[in-house]
Amino acid sequence: MVSERYAGLPGADIVTGGLNDLNAGRTTVASLLVEIGAPRLRELGIDVPPGAPLPEHRLYALIARDAPANAHSAYNAWLRRLVSFERALACAR
């Protein structure tokens, strides 16, 4: 789980929500982002449960279902938020 000391980092809310969603078996934008970032998050000390294959494709499909015209830019924006958290966490350690 994401430690309280990381709560102020950019994107911590997404990662925390994604971990909660993964543990509850829910497929959400946040849970798919955590699945995408799992290797790096584990490297940084966050326990991420195993997910299903191809989270990148599943995330894009989920975003495209709700906003097909903006899917590409929205997908990239979500990934930037994940990377922002990962970088901030690496610096905080």
PDB file of C-alpha atoms in Angstrom:
ATOM      1  CA  MET A   1       0.000   0.000   0.000  1.00  0.00           C
ATOM      2  CA  VAL A   2       1.118   3.583  -0.533  1.00  0.00           C
ATOM      3  CA  SER A   3       2.501   4.960   2.696  1.00  0.00           C
ATOM      4  CA  GLU A   4       0.895   8.030   4.234  1.00  0.00           C
ATOM      5  CA  ARG A   5       4.197   9.832   3.858  1.00  0.00           C
ATOM      6  CA  TYR A   6       3.731   9.685   0.079  1.00  0.00           C
ATOM      7  CA  ALA A   7       0.215  11.100   0.208  1.00  0.00           C
ATOM      8  CA  GLY A   8       1.391  14.556  -0.875  1.00  0.00           C
ATOM      9  CA  LEU A   9       3.171  13.316  -3.966  1.00  0.00           C
ATOM     10  CA  PRO A  10       1.617  14.054  -7.354  1.00  0.00           C
ATOM     11  CA  GLY A  11      -0.521  11.117  -8.423  1.00  0.00           C
ATOM     12  CA  ALA A  12      -0.550   9.414  -5.001  1.00  0.00           C
ATOM     13  CA  ASP A  13      -4.348   9.540  -5.013  1.00  0.00           C
ATOM     14  CA  ILE A  14      -4.440   7.617  -8.289  1.00  0.00           C
ATOM     15  CA  VAL A  15      -2.005   4.968  -7.110  1.00  0.00           C
ATOM     16  CA  THR A  16      -3.776   4.545  -3.778  1.00  0.00           C
ATOM     17  CA  GLY A  17      -7.152   4.282  -5.502  1.00  0.00           C
ATOM     18  CA  GLY A  18      -5.717   1.908  -8.083  1.00  0.00           C
ATOM     19  CA  LEU A  19      -4.311  -0.390  -5.409  1.00  0.00           C
ATOM     20  CA  ASN A  20      -7.660  -0.389  -3.617  1.00  0.00           C
ATOM     21  CA  ASP A  21      -9.451  -1.159  -6.886  1.00  0.00           C
ATOM     22  CA  LEU A  22      -7.018  -3.950  -7.779  1.00  0.00           C
ATOM     23  CA  ASN A  23      -7.423  -5.555  -4.362  1.00  0.00           C
ATOM     24  CA  ALA A  24     -11.211  -5.364  -4.752  1.00  0.00           C
ATOM     25  CA  GLY A  25     -11.115  -6.838  -8.267  1.00  0.00           C
ATOM     26  CA  ARG A  26     -12.375  -3.658  -9.950  1.00  0.00           C
ATOM     27  CA  THR A  27     -11.155  -2.602 -13.385  1.00  0.00           C
ATOM     28  CA  THR A  28     -10.766   1.167 -13.367  1.00  0.00           C
ATOM     29  CA  VAL A  29      -8.443   3.694 -14.948  1.00  0.00           C
ATOM     30  CA  ALA A  30      -6.521   3.832 -11.665  1.00  0.00           C
ATOM     31  CA  SER A  31      -6.215   0.053 -11.290  1.00  0.00           C
ATOM     32  CA  LEU A  32      -4.983  -0.305 -14.862  1.00  0.00           C
ATOM     33  CA  LEU A  33      -2.431   2.464 -14.319  1.00  0.00           C
ATOM     34  CA  VAL A  34      -1.120   0.631 -11.265  1.00  0.00           C
ATOM     35  CA  GLU A  35      -0.891  -2.568 -13.315  1.00  0.00           C
ATOM     36  CA  ILE A  36       1.063  -0.693 -15.988  1.00  0.00           C
ATOM     37  CA  GLY A  37       3.384   0.801 -13.387  1.00  0.00           C
ATOM     38  CA  ALA A  38       3.684  -2.382 -11.306  1.00  0.00           C
ATOM     39  CA  PRO A  39       7.316  -3.221 -12.139  1.00  0.00           C
ATOM     40  CA  ARG A  40       8.569   0.248 -11.208  1.00  0.00           C
ATOM     41  CA  LEU A  41       6.235   0.563  -8.213  1.00  0.00           C
ATOM     42  CA  ARG A  42       7.480  -2.763  -6.854  1.00  0.00           C
ATOM     43  CA  GLU A  43      11.054  -1.561  -7.384  1.00  0.00           C
ATOM     44  CA  LEU A  44      10.158   1.467  -5.263  1.00  0.00           C
ATOM     45  CA  GLY A  45       8.796  -0.689  -2.439  1.00  0.00           C
ATOM     46  CA  ILE A  46       5.059  -0.709  -3.129  1.00  0.00           C
ATOM     47  CA  ASP A  47       3.363  -4.094  -2.961  1.00  0.00           C
ATOM     48  CA  VAL A  48       1.319  -4.429  -6.147  1.00  0.00           C
ATOM     49  CA  PRO A  49      -0.820  -7.549  -6.610  1.00  0.00           C
ATOM     50  CA  PRO A  50      -0.529  -9.362  -9.937  1.00  0.00           C
ATOM     51  CA  GLY A  51      -2.848  -8.150 -12.645  1.00  0.00           C
ATOM     52  CA  ALA A  52      -4.203  -9.388 -15.930  1.00  0.00           C
ATOM     53  CA  PRO A  53      -2.221  -9.252 -19.175  1.00  0.00           C
ATOM     54  CA  LEU A  54      -2.044  -6.225 -21.460  1.00  0.00           C
ATOM     55  CA  PRO A  55      -3.049  -3.460 -19.043  1.00  0.00           C
ATOM     56  CA  GLU A  56      -1.996  -0.833 -21.604  1.00  0.00           C
ATOM     57  CA  HIS A  57      -4.524  -2.130 -24.144  1.00  0.00           C
ATOM     58  CA  ARG A  58      -7.240  -2.492 -21.516  1.00  0.00           C
ATOM     59  CA  LEU A  59      -6.647   1.071 -20.274  1.00  0.00           C
ATOM     60  CA  TYR A  60      -6.860   2.502 -23.782  1.00  0.00           C
ATOM     61  CA  ALA A  61     -10.059   0.570 -24.482  1.00  0.00           C
ATOM     62  CA  LEU A  62     -11.623   1.778 -21.229  1.00  0.00           C
ATOM     63  CA  ILE A  63     -10.759   5.401 -21.987  1.00  0.00           C
ATOM     64  CA  ALA A  64     -11.899   5.103 -25.614  1.00  0.00           C
ATOM     65  CA  ARG A  65     -15.244   3.670 -24.532  1.00  0.00           C
ATOM     66  CA  ASP A  66     -16.073   6.846 -22.602  1.00  0.00           C
ATOM     67  CA  ALA A  67     -14.323   9.456 -24.770  1.00  0.00           C
ATOM     68  CA  PRO A  68     -13.326   8.077 -28.167  1.00  0.00           C
ATOM     69  CA  ALA A  69     -12.383  11.435 -29.671  1.00  0.00           C
ATOM     70  CA  ASN A  70      -9.922  12.198 -26.871  1.00  0.00           C
ATOM     71  CA  ALA A  71      -8.697   8.683 -26.101  1.00  0.00           C
ATOM     72  CA  HIS A  72      -5.117   9.137 -27.258  1.00  0.00           C
ATOM     73  CA  SER A  73      -4.452  12.382 -25.408  1.00  0.00           C
ATOM     74  CA  ALA A  74      -6.301  11.186 -22.292  1.00  0.00           C
ATOM     75  CA  TYR A  75      -4.321   7.931 -22.273  1.00  0.00           C
ATOM     76  CA  ASN A  76      -1.050   9.848 -22.472  1.00  0.00           C
ATOM     77  CA  ALA A  77      -2.135  12.275 -19.750  1.00  0.00           C
ATOM     78  CA  TRP A  78      -2.923   9.390 -17.383  1.00  0.00           C
ATOM     79  CA  LEU A  79       0.456   7.800 -18.080  1.00  0.00           C
ATOM     80  CA  ARG A  80       2.189  11.119 -17.364  1.00  0.00           C
ATOM     81  CA  ARG A  81       0.485  11.254 -13.963  1.00  0.00           C
ATOM     82  CA  LEU A  82       1.706   7.745 -13.164  1.00  0.00           C
ATOM     83  CA  VAL A  83       5.263   8.599 -14.206  1.00  0.00           C
ATOM     84  CA  SER A  84       5.101  11.788 -12.158  1.00  0.00           C
ATOM     85  CA  PHE A  85       4.254   9.749  -9.063  1.00  0.00           C
ATOM     86  CA  GLU A  86       6.995   7.227  -9.764  1.00  0.00           C
ATOM     87  CA  ARG A  87       9.615   9.954 -10.174  1.00  0.00           C
ATOM     88  CA  ALA A  88       8.469  11.826  -7.078  1.00  0.00           C
ATOM     89  CA  LEU A  89       8.498   8.600  -5.064  1.00  0.00           C
ATOM     90  CA  ALA A  90      12.012   7.789  -6.252  1.00  0.00           C
ATOM     91  CA  CYS A  91      13.182  11.232  -5.117  1.00  0.00           C
ATOM     92  CA  ALA A  92      11.372  10.916  -1.760  1.00  0.00           C
ATOM     93  CA  ARG A  93      13.127   7.666  -0.948  1.00  0.00           C
TER      94      ARG A  93
END
